[in-house]
Coordinates of C-alpha atoms in Angstrom, one line a residue:
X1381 CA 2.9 -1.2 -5.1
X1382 CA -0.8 -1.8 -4.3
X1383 CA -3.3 1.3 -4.5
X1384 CA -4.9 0.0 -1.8
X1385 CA -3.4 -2.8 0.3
X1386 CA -5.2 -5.0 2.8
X1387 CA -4.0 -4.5 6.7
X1388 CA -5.1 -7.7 8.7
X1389 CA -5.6 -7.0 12.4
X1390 CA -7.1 -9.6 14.5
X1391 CA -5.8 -10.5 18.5
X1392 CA -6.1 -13.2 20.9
X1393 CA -8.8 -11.7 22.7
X1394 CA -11.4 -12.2 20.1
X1395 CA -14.6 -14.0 21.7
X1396 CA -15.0 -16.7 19.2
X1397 CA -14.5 -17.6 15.7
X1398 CA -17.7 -17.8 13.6
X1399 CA -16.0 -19.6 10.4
X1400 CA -15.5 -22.8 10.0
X1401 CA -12.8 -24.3 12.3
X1402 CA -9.6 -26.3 10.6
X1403 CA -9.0 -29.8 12.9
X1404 CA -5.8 -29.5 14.6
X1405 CA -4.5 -33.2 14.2
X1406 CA -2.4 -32.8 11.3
X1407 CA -0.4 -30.6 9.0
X1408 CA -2.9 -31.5 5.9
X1409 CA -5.7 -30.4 7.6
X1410 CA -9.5 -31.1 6.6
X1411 CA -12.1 -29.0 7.0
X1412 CA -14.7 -29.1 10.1
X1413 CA -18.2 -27.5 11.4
X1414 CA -17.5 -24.9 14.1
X1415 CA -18.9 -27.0 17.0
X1416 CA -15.6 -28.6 16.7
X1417 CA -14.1 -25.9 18.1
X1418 CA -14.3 -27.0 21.9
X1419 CA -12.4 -30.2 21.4
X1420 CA -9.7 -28.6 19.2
X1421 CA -9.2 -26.2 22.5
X1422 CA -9.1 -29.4 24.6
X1423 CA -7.0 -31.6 22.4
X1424 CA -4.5 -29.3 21.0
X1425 CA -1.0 -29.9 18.8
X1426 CA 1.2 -28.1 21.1
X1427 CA 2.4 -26.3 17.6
X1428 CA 1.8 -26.5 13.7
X1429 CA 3.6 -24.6 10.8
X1430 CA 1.7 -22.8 7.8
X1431 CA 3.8 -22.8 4.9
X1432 CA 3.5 -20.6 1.3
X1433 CA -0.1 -19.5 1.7
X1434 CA -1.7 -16.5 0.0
X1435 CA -2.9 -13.4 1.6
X1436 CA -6.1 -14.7 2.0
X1437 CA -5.3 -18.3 2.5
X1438 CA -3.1 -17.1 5.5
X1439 CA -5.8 -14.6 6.7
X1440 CA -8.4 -16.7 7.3
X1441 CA -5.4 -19.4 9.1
X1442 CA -4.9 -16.6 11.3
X1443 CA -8.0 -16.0 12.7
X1444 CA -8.7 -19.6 13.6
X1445 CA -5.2 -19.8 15.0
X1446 CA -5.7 -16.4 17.2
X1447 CA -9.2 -17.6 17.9
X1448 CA -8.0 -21.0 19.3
X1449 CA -5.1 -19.9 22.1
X1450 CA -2.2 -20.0 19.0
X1451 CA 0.2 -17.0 19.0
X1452 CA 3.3 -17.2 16.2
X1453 CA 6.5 -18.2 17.2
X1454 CA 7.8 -17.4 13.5
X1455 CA 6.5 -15.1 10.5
X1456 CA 8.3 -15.1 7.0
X1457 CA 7.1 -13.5 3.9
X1458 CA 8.3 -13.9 0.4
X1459 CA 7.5 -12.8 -2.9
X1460 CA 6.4 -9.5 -2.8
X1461 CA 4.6 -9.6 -6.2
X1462 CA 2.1 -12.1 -5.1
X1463 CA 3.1 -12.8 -1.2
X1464 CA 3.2 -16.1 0.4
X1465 CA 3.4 -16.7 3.7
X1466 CA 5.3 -18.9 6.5
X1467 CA 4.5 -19.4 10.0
X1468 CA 4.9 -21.4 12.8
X1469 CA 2.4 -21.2 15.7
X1470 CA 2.4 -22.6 18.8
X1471 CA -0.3 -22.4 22.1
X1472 CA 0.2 -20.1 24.5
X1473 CA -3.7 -18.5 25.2
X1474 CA -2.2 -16.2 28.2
X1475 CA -0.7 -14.3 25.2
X1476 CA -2.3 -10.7 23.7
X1477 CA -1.5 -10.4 20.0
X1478 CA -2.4 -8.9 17.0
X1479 CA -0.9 -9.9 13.5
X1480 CA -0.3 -7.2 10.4
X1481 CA 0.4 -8.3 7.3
X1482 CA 0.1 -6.8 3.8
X1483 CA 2.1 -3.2 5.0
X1484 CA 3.5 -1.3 2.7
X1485 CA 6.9 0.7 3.6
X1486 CA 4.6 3.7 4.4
X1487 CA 2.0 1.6 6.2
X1488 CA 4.5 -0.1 8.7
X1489 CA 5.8 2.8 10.9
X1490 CA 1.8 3.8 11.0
X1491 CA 0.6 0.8 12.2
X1492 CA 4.4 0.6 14.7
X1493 CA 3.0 3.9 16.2
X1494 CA -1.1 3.0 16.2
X1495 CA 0.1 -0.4 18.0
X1496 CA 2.0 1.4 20.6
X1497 CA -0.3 4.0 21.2
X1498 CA -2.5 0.4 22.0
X1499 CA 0.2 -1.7 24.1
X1500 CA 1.2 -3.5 21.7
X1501 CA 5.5 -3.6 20.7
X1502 CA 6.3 -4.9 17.6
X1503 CA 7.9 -9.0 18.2
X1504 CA 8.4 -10.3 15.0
X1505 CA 8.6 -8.2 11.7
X1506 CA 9.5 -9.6 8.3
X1507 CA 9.8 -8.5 4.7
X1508 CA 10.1 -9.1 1.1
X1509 CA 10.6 -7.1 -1.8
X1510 CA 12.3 -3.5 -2.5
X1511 CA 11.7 -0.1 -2.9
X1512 CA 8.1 1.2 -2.7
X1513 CA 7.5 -2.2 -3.9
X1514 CA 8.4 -3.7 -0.5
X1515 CA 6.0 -5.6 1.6
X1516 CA 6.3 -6.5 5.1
X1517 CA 4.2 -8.7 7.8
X1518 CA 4.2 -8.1 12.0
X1519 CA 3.9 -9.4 15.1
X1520 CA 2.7 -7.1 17.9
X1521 CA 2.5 -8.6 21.6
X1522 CA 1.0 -6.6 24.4
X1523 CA 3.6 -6.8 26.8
X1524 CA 5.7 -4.5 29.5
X1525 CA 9.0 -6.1 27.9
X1526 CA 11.4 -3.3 26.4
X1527 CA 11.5 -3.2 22.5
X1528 CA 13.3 -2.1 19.7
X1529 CA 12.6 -2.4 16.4
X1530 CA 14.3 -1.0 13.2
X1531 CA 13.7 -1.6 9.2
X1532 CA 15.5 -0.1 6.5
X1533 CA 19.1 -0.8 7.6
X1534 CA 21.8 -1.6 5.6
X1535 CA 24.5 -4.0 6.5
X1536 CA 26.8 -2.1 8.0
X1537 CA 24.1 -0.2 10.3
X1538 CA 22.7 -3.4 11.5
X1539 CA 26.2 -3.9 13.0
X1540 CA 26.3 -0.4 14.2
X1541 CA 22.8 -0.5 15.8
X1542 CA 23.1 -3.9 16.9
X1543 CA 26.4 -2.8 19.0
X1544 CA 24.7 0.3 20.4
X1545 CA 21.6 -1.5 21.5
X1546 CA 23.8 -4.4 22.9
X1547 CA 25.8 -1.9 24.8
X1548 CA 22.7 -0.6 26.4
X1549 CA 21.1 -4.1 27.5
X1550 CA 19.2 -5.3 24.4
X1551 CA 19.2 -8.4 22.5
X1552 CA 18.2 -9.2 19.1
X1553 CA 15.2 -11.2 19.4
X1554 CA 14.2 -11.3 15.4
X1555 CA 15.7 -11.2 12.3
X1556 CA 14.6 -11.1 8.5
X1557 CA 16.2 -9.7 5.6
X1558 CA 14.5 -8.1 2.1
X1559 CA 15.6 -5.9 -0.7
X1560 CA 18.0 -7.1 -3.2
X1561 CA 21.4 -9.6 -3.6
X1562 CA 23.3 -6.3 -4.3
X1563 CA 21.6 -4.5 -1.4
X1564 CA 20.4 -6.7 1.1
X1565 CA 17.9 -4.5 3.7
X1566 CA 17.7 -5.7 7.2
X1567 CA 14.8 -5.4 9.5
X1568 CA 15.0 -6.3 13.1
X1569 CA 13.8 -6.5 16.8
X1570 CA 16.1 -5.8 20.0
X1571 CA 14.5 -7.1 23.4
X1572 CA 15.8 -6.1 26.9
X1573 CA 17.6 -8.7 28.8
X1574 CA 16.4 -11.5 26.9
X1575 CA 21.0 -12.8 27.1
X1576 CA 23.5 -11.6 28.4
X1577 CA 26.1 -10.0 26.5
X1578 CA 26.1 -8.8 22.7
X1579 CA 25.0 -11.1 20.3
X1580 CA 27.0 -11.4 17.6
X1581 CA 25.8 -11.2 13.8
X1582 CA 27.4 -13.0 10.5
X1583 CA 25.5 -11.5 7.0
X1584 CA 25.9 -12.4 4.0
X1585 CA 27.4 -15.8 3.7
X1586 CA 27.0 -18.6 1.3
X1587 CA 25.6 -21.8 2.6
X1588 CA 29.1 -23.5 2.2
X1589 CA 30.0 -20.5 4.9
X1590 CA 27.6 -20.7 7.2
X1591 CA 27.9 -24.2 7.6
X1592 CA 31.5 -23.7 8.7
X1593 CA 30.3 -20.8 10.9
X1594 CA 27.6 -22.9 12.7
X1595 CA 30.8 -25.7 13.5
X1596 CA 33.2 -23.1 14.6
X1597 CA 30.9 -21.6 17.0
X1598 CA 29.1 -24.7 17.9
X1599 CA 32.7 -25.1 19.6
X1600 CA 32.3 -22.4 21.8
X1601 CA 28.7 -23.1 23.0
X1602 CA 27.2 -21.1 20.4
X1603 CA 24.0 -21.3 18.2
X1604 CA 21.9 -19.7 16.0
X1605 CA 19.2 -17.3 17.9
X1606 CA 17.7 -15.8 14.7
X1607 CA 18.5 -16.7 11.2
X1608 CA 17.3 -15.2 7.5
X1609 CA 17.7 -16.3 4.0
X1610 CA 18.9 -13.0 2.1
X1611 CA 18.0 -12.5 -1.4
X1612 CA 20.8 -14.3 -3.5
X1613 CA 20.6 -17.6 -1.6
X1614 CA 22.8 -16.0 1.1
X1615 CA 22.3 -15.9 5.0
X1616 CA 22.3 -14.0 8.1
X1617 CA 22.6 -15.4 11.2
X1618 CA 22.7 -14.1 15.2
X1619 CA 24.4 -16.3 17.2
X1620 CA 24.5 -16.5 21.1
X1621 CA 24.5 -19.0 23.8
X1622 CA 22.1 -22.0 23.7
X1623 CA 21.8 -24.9 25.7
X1624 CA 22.8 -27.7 23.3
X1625 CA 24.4 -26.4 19.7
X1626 CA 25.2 -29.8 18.9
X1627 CA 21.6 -31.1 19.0
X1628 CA 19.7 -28.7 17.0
X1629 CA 18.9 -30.1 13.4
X1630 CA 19.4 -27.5 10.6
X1631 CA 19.2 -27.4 7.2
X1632 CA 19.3 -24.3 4.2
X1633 CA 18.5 -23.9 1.3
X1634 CA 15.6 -25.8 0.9
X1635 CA 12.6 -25.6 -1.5
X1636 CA 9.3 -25.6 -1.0
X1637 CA 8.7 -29.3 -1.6
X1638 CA 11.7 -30.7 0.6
X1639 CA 11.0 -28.2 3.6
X1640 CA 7.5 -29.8 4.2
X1641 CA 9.0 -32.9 3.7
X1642 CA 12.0 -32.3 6.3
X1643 CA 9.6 -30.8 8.2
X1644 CA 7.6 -33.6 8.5
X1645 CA 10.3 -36.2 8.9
X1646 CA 11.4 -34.2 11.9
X1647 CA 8.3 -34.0 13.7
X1648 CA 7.7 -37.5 13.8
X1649 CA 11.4 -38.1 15.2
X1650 CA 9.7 -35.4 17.9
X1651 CA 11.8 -31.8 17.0
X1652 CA 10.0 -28.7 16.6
X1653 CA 11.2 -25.5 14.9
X1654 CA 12.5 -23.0 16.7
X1655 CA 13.7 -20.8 13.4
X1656 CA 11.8 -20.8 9.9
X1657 CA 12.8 -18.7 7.2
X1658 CA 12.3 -18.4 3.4
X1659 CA 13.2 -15.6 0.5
X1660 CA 13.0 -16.1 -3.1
X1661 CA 11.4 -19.3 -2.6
X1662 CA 14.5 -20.6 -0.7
X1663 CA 13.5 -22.2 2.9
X1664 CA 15.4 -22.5 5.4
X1665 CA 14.8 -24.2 9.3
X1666 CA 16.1 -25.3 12.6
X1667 CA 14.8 -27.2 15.4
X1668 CA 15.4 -28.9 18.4
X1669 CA 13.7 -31.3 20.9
X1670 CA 14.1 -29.2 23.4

């Protein structure tokens, strides 16, 4: 683990952005002076995906993103050696929120309890690695919604906890899964109300499995509402109600190269994600044109 890892904090309510500004017109994005940064407010992409940067690349993304009315609608972190990052943003500048990334398994329930003791419950948290080797990334709204998160669980207390916390009204909302193929470690977020009912949770499933899954419960009206790549080329999926299971596009088990690519071919054919995951370099993505 790192003697001395770097925590990145930053929020939607900084005043402005002093480096340069990234045009938002295009996934390969070029450079630009910081006066641009009026008409990138007043032509925005209504989202855009970041995908494997380094700390620092993904750092300074952040910042421009925050600084420009963006908020994340997904966060994945792989590689816990030398961490890349995922992450799809979309704009939403009535939204208060602070990103972590770079914790430690010490640093996260810290910076849980210093973001509470600020307003600000956890969304979004994700994780690679194990042991004290473990790295994770957050997502910390300020918002009155009632929150639950929990790290460190193993398979069969994510079912446990997930059918207490279901029982009492909450939902999960956010999904990722770290650790090893042997002993997969799940980290997640419950939110009040967000469905009705339980959702239901399949782990550990081969790709051949969870494409049967998503047809059998595509005929009962349900979807995927979180999804994670475990370690071992396996996946965990929550599934619940959604409006149209038969028109969302998926596809697992993707690398690096051919995620940017279906990502890409998608967006032109006008879908947007609405899940993005990856573990040991293995991507994985959903999206819909709703």
């Amino acid at each position: 683990m790192r003697n001395t890892p770097r925590i990145v904090a930053v929020t939607t309510a900084l005043a402005a952005v002093t480096a340069p500004l990234l045009a938002l017109s295009s996934p390969a994005m070029a450079e630009q002076p910081a006066k641009t940064v009026q008409s990138a407010q007043n032509l925005p992409l209504s989202w855009l995906s970041l995908q494997g940067l380094t700390e620092n690349a993904h750092l300074q993304r952040i910042k421009q993103l925050l600084g420009t009315g963006y908020v994340p609608s997904a966060l994945s972190v792989t590689n816990a050696a030398n961490p890349e990052y995922t992450s799809v943003w979309v704009k939403d500048a009535t939204r208060k929120v602070n990103v972590l990334q770079d914790l430690s398994v010490t640093d996260l329930p810290k910076r849980i309890t210093e973001q509470q003791a600020l307003g600000f419950q956890p969304t979004m948290i994700t994780g690679t690695g194990t042991g004290t080797g473990a790295i994770f990334a957050a997502v910390f709204e300020k918002t009155t919604r009632k929150l639950q998160s929990k790290t460190n669980l193993t398979k069969e207390a994510l079912v446990t906890v997930n059918a207490q916390l279901g029982a009492a009204g909450y939902q999960i909302s956010s999904l990722d899964v770290y650790g090893t193929a042997e002993k997969p470690l799940y980290t997640a977020v419950w939110a009040a109300g967000a469905v009705t009912g339980t959702l239901q949770v399949t782990a550990g499933q081969t790709v051949e499995q969870r494409g049967r899954e998503l047809l059998a419960r595509a005929k009962q009206g349900l979807g995927p509402v979180a999804m994670a790549v475990e370690p071992g080329k396996l996946y965990t999926t929550v599934w619940g109600k959604v409006a149209n299971p038969t028109g969302l596009k998926e596809y697992l088990q993707l690398s690096s190269v051919t995620y940017k690519l279906k990502s890409l071919e998608l967006k032109g054919l006008g879908y947007h994600p609405i899940i993005t995951n990856v573990e040991d370099n293995v991507y994985a993505g959903i999206w819909s044109k709703n």
